[in-house]
mmCIF file of C-alpha atoms in Angstrom:
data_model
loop_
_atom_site.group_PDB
_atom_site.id
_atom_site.type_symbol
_atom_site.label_atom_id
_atom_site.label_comp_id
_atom_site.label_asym_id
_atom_site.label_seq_id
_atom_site.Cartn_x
_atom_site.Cartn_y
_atom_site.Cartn_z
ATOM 1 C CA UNK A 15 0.000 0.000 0.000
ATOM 2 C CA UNK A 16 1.297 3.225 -1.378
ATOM 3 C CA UNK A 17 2.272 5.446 1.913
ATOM 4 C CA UNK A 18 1.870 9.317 1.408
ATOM 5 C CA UNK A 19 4.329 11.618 1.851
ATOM 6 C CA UNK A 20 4.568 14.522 4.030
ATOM 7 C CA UNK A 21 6.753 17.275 4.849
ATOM 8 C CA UNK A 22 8.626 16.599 8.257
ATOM 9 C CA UNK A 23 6.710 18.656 11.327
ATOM 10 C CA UNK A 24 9.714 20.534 12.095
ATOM 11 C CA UNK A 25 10.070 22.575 9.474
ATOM 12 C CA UNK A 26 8.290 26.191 9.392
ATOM 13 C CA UNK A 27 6.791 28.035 6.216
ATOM 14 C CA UNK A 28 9.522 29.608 5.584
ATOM 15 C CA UNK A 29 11.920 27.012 5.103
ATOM 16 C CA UNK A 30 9.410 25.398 2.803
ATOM 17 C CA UNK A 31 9.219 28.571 1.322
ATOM 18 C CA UNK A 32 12.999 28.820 0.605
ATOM 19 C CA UNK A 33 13.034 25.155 -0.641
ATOM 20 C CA UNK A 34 10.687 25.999 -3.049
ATOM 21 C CA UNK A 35 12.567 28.891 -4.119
ATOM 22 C CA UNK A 36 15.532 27.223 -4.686
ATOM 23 C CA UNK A 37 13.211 24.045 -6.091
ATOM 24 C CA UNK A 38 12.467 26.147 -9.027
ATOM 25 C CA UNK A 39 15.795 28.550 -9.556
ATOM 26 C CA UNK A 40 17.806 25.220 -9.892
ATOM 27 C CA UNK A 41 15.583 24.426 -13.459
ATOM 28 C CA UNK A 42 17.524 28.066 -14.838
ATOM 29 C CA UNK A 43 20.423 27.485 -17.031
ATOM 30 C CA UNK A 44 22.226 30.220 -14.678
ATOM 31 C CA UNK A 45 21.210 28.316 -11.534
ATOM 32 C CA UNK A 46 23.503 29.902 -8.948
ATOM 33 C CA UNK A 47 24.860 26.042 -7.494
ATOM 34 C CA UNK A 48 27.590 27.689 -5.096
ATOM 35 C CA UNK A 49 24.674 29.879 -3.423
ATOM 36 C CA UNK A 50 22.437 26.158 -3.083
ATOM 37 C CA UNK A 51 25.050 24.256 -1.508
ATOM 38 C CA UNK A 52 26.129 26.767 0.853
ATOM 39 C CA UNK A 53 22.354 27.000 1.503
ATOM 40 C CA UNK A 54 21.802 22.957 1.750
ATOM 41 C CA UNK A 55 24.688 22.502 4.196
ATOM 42 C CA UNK A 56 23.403 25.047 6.477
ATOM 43 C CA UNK A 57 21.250 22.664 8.330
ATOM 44 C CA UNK A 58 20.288 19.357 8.129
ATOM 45 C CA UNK A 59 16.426 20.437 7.723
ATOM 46 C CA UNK A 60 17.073 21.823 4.500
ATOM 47 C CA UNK A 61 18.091 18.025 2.365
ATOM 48 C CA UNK A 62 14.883 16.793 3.954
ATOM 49 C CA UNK A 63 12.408 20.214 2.835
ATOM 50 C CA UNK A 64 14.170 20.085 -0.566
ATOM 51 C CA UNK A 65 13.779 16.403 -0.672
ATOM 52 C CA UNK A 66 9.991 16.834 0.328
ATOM 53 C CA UNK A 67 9.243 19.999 -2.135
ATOM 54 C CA UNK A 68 10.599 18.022 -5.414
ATOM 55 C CA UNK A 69 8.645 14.971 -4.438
ATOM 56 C CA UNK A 70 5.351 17.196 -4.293
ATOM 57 C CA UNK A 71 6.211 18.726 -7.374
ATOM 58 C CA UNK A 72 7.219 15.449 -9.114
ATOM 59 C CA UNK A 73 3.629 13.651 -7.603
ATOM 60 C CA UNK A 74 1.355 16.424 -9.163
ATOM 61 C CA UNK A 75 3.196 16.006 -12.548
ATOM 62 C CA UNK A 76 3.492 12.471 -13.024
ATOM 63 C CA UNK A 77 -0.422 12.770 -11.905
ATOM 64 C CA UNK A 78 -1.715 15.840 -13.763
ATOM 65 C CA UNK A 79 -3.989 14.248 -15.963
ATOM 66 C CA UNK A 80 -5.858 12.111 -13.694
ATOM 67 C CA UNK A 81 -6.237 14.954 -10.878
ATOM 68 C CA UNK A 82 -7.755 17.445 -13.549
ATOM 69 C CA UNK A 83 -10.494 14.612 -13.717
ATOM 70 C CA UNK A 84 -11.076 13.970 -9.971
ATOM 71 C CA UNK A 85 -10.139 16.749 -8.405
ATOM 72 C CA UNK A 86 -13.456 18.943 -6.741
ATOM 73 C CA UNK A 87 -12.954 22.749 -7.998
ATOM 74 C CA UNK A 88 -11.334 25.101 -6.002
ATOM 75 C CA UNK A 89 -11.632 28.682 -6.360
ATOM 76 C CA UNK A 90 -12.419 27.801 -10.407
ATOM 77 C CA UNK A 91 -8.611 26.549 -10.777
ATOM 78 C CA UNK A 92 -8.555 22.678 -9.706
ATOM 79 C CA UNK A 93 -4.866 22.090 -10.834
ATOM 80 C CA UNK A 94 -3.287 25.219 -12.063
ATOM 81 C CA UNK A 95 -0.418 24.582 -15.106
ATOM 82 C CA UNK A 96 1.546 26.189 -12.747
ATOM 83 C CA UNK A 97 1.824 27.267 -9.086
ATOM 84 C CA UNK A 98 4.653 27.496 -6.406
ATOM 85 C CA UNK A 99 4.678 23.785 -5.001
ATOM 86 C CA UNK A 100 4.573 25.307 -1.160
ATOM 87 C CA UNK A 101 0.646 26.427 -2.570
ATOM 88 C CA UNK A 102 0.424 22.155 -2.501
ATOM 89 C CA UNK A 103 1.072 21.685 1.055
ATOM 90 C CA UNK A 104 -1.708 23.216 2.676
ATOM 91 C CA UNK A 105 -5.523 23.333 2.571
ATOM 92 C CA UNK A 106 -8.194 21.028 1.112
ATOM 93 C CA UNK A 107 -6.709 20.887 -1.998
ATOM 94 C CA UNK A 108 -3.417 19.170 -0.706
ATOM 95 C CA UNK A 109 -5.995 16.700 1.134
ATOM 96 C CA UNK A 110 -7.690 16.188 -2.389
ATOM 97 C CA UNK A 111 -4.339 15.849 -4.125
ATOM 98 C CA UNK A 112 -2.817 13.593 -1.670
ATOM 99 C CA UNK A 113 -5.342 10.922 -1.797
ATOM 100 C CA UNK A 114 -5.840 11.278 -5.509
ATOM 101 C CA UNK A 115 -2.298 10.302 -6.184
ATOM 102 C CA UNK A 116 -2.192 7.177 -3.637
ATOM 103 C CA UNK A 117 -5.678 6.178 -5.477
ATOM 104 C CA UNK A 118 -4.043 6.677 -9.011
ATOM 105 C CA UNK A 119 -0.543 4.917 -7.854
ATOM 106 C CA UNK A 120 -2.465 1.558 -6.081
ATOM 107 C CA UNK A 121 -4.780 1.523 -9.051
ATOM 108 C CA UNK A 122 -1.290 0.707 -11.262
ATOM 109 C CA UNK A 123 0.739 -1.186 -8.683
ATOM 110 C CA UNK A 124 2.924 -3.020 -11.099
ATOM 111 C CA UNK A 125 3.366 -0.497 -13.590
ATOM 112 C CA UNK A 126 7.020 0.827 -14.305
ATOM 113 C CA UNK A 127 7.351 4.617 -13.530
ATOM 114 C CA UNK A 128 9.897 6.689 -15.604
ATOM 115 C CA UNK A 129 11.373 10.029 -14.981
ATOM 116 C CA UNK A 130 12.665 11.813 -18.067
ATOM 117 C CA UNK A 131 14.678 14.908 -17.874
ATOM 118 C CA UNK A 132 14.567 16.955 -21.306
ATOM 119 C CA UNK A 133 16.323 20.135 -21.955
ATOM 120 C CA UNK A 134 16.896 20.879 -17.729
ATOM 121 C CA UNK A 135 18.282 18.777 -15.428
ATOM 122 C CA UNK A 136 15.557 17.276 -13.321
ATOM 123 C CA UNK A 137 15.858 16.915 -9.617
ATOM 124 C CA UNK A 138 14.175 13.693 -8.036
ATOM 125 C CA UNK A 139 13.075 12.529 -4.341
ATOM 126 C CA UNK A 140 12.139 8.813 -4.291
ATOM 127 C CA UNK A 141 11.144 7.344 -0.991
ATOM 128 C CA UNK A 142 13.612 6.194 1.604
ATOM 129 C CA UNK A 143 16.171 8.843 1.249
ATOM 130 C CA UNK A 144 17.252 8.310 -2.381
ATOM 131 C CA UNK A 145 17.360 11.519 -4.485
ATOM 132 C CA UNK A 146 18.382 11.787 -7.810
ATOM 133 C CA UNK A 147 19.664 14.623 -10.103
ATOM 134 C CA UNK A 148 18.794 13.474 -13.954
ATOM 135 C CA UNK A 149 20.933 15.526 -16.947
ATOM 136 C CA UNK A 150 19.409 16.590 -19.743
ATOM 137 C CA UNK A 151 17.849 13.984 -22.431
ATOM 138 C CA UNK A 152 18.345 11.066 -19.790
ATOM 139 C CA UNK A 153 15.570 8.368 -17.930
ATOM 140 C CA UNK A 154 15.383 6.188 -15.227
ATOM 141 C CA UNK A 155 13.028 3.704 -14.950
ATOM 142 C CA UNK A 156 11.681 2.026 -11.734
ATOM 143 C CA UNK A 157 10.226 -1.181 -12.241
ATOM 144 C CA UNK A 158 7.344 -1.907 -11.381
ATOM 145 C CA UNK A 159 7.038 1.326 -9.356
ATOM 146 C CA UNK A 160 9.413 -0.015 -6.945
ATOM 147 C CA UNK A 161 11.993 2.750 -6.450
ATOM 148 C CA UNK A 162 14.773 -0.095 -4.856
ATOM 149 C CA UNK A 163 14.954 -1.823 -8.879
ATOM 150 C CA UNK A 164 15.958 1.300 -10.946
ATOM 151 C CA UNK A 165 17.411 1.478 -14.405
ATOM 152 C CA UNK A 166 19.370 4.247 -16.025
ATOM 153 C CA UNK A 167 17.679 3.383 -19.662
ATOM 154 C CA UNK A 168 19.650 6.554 -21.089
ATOM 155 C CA UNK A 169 22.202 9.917 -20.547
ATOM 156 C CA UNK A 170 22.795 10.157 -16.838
ATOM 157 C CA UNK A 171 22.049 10.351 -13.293
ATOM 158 C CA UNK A 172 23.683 11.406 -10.191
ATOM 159 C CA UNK A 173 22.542 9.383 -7.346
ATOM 160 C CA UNK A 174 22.372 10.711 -3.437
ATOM 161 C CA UNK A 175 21.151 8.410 -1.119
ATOM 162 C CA UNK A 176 20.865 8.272 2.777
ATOM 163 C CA UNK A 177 23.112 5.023 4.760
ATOM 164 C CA UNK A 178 20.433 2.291 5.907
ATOM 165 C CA UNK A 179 21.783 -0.961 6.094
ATOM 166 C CA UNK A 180 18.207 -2.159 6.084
ATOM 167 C CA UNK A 181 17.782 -1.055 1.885
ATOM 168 C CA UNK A 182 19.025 -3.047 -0.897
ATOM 169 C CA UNK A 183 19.091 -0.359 -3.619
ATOM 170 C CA UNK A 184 19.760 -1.597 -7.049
ATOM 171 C CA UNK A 185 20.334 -0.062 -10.694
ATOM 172 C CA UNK A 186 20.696 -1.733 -13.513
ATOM 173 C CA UNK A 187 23.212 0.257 -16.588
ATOM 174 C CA UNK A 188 23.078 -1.661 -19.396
ATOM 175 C CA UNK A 189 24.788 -4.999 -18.773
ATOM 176 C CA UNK A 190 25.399 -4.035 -15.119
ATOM 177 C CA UNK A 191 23.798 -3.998 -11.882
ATOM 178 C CA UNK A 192 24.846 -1.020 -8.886
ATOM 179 C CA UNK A 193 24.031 -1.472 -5.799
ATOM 180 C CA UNK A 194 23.940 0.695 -2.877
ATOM 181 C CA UNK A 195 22.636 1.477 0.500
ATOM 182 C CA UNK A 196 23.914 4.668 1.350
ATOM 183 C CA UNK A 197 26.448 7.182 -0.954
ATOM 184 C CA UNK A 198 27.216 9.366 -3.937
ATOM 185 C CA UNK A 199 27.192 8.216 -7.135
ATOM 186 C CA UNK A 200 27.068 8.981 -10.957
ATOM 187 C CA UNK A 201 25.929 6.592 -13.909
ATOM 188 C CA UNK A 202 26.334 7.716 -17.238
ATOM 189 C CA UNK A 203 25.583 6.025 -20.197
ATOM 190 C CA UNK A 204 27.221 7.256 -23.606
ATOM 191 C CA UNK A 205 27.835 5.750 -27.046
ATOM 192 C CA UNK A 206 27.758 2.370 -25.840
ATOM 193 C CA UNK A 207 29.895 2.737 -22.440
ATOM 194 C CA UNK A 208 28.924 2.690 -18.923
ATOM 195 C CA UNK A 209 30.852 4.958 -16.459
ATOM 196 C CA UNK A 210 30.063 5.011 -13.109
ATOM 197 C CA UNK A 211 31.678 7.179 -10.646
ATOM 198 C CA UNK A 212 31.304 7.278 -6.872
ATOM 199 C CA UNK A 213 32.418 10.581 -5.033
ATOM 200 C CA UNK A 214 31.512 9.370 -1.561
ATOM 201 C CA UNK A 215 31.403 5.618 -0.230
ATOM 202 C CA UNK A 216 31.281 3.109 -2.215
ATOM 203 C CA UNK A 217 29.182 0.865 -4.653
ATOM 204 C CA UNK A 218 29.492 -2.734 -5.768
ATOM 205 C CA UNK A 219 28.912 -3.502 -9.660
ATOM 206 C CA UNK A 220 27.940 -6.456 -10.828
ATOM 207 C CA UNK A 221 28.201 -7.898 -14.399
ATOM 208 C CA UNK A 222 24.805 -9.453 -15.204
ATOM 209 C CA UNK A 223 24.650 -13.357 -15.607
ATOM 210 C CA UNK A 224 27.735 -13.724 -13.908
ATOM 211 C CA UNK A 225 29.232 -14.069 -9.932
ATOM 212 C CA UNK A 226 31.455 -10.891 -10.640
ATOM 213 C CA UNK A 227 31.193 -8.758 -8.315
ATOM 214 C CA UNK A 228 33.603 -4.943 -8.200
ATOM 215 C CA UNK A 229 34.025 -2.714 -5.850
ATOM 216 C CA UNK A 230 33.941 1.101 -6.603
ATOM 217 C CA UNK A 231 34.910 3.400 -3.641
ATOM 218 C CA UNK A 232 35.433 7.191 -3.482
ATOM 219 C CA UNK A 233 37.650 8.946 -6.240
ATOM 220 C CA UNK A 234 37.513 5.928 -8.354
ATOM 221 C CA UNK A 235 35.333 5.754 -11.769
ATOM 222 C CA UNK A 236 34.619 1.856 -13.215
ATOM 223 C CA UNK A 237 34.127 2.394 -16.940
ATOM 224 C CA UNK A 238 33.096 -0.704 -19.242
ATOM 225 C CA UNK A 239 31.506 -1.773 -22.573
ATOM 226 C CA UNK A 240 27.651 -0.894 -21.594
ATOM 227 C CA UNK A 241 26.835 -4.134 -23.154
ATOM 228 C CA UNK A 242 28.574 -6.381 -20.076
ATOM 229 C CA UNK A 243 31.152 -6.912 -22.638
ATOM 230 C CA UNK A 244 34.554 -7.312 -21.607
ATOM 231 C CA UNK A 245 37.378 -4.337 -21.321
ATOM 232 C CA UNK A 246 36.098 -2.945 -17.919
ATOM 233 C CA UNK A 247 38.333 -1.061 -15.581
ATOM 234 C CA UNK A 248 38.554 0.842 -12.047
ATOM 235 C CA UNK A 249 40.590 4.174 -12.583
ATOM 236 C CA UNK A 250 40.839 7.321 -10.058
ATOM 237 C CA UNK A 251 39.095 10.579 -10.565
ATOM 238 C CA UNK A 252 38.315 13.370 -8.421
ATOM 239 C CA UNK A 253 35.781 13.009 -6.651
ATOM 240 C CA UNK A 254 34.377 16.934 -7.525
ATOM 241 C CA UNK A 255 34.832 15.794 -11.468
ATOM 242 C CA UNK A 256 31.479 13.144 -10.851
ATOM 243 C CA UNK A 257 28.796 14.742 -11.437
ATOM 244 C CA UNK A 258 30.013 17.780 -12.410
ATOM 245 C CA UNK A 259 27.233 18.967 -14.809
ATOM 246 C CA UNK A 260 24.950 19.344 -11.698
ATOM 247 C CA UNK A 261 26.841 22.649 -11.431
ATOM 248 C CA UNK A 262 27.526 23.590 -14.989
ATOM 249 C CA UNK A 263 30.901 21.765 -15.950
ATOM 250 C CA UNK A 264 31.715 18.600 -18.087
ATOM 251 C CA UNK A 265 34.839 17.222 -16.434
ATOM 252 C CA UNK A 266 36.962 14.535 -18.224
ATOM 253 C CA UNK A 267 40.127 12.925 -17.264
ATOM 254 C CA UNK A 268 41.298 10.770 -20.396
ATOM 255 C CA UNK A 269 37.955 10.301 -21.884
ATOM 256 C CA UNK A 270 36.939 8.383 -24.912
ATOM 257 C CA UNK A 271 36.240 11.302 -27.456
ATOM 258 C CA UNK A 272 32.811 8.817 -27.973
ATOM 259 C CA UNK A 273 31.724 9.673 -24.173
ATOM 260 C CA UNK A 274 32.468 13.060 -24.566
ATOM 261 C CA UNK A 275 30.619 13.643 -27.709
ATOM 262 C CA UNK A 276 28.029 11.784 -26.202
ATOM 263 C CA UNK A 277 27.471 13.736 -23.441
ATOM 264 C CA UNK A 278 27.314 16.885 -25.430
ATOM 265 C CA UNK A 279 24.927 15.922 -27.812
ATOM 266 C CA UNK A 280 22.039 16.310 -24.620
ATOM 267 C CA UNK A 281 23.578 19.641 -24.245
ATOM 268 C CA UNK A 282 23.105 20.684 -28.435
ATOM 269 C CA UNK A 283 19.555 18.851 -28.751
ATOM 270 C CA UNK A 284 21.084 16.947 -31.674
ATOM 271 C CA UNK A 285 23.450 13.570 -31.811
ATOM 272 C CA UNK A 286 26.820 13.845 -32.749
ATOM 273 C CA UNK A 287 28.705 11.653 -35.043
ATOM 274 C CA UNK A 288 32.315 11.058 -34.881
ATOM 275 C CA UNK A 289 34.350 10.276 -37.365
ATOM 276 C CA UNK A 290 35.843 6.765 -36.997
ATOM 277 C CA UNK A 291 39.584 7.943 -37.690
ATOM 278 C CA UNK A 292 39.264 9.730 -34.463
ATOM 279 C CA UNK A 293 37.538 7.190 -32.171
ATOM 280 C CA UNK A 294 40.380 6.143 -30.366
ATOM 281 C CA UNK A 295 41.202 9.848 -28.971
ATOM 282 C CA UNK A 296 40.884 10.658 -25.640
ATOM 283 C CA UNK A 297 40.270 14.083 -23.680
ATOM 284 C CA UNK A 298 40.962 15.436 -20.952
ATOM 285 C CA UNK A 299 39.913 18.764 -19.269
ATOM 286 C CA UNK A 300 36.623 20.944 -18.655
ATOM 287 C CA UNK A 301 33.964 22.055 -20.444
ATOM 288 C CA UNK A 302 31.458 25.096 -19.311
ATOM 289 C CA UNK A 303 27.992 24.046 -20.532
ATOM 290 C CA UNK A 304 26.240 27.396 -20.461
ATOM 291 C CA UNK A 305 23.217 27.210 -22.740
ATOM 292 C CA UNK A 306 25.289 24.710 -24.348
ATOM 293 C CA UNK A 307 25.985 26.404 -28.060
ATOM 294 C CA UNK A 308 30.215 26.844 -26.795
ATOM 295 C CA UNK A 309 30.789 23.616 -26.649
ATOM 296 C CA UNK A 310 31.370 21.799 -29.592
ATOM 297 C CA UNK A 311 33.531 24.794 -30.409
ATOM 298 C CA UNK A 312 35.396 24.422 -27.061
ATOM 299 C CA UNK A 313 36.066 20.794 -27.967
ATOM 300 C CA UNK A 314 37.068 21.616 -31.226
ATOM 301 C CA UNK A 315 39.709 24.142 -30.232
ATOM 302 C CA UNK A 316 40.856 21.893 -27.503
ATOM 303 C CA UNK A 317 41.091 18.739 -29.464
ATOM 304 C CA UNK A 318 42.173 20.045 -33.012
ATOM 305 C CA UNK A 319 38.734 18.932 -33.721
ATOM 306 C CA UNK A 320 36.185 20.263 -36.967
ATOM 307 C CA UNK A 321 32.203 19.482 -36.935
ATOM 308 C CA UNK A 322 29.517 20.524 -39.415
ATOM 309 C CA UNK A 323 26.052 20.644 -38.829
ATOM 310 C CA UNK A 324 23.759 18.767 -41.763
ATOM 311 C CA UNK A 325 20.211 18.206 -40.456
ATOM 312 C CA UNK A 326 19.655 17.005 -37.493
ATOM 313 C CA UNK A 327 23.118 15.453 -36.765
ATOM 314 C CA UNK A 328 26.514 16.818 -35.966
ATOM 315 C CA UNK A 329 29.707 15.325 -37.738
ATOM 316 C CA UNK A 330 32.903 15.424 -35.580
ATOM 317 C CA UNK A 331 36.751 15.417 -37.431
ATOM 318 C CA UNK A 332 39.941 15.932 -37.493
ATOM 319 C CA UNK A 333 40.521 19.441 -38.500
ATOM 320 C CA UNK A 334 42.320 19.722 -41.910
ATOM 321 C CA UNK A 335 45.979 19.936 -41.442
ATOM 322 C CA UNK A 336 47.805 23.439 -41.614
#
């Protein structure tokens, strides 16, 4: 039985207010990051408002279309397009809304839920402490509506999620299971790889229809054919460098130029083809995203790289020789 969600007693309007503040400036492309950390370390309330605002926000959307149905009207506006999520939380209409959506979810209780992020990232609570950050263009899927069997079906995901020793959280990647019960951790799938990179704790990986079983702790990055093919390999990274899109930067340390034009292409809104001849290069440095149009340049100046735009694709080279 679905359980509903509610934000924790101790925390005042005004916090709520804040979180929903900073719920919505995060969605800008010039989302000030440095001002919401200092602001989510500040106290311990904070995770858990933020936490509780995006899973509000995330409940009326996934539900939209069946509340506009069942909801009574209020004030002639049943479910605005739009509102600030703290106008959720309180009244009859957060009654109305709260047991519309555990109606709705038991109604499908073995249907798979997704969560797409388009052209923003998209900021996720699940239950039990798990919160995800998705980048642009990517899914997850949880299956059967159980958030503990995830899968990263495309782009990528930055995983935060609370220590109980009590959860088995698991993700499948391709041809790989992560699992997890308490750190922070990015997935990323690109151009046929899987990269996953832990910047606190650890993870374990294992290869699907095998025993295998690797361990990934802090600073390190396993990177493998996505396919559960073999080739895969634990190398350090900085721990800052996973996940570094969540606050506006691509970070690479020797790349596949594949994964990097990957990971760009969600940026441009278009897929990028590389040239074979240059497959086998590798990068190594940091890209700003911005609204994203400075980065295939970037790359290109970086890399001694050319592309041309024809259609809906983008065709990566080796710039002509001088």
């Amino acid at each position: 039985m679905p359980q509903l969600v509610t934000a924790p007693a101790d925390m005042d309007e005004r916090l709520l207010d804040d979180a929903s503040a900073w719920h919505h400036a995060l969605a800008a492309n010039d989302a000030d990051w440095d001002g919401y950390t200092v602001w989510l370390e500040a106290d311990p309330r904070h995770r858990a408002a933020i936490d509780a605002i995006a899973l509000i926000d995330r409940m009326v959307d996934d539900h939209r279309h069946h509340l506009q149905k069942i909801l009574p009207d209020v004030a002639g506006d049943a479910v605005p397009a739009r509102r600030p999520v703290r106008w959720w939380l309180a009244g009859p209409i957060a009654a109305a809304i709260a047991a519309a959506v555990v109606v709705t979810i038991a109604m499908r209780p073995t249907a798979d839920v997704s969560y797409a992020a388009s052209t923003q990232i998209r900021h996720i609570a699940l239950k039990g402490g798990v919160a995800v950050d998705l980048a642009p263009g990517s899914e997850i899927v949880a299956r059967g509506g159980d958030v503990s069997r995830l899968a990263l079906t495309r782009g990528e995901a930055y995983f935060d999620v609370a220590h109980d020793s009590r959860r088995r959280l698991a993700i499948q990647a391709g041809g790989y299971s992560v699992r997890d019960v308490g750190t922070r951790f990015a997935i990323d799938l690109a151009d046929g790889s899987v990269l996953i990179g832990v910047s606190d704790g650890n993870v374990s990986v294992d290869k699907s229809g095998t025993a295998a079983e690797i361990q990934v702790t802090a600073g390190e990055q396993f990177s493998a054919p996505a396919n559960g093919g073999s080739g895969g390999r634990v190398a350090r990274v900085a721990p800052d460098a996973i996940g570094s899109w969540r606050g506006g930067r691509l970070t690479y340390g020797n790349t596949s130029v594949l994964v990097v034009a990957a990971d760009i292409s969600r940026y441009v809104g278009k897929p990028i083809d590389v040239d074979p001849a240059i497959s086998d290069r590798r990068f190594s440095g940091v890209l700003t995203i911005g609204d994203g149009s400075k980065l295939l340049p970037t790359l290109g100046q970086l890399m001694a790289l050319s592309y041309t735009v024809d259609g809906d694709h983008v065709r990566l080279t080796a710039s002509p020789a001088r």
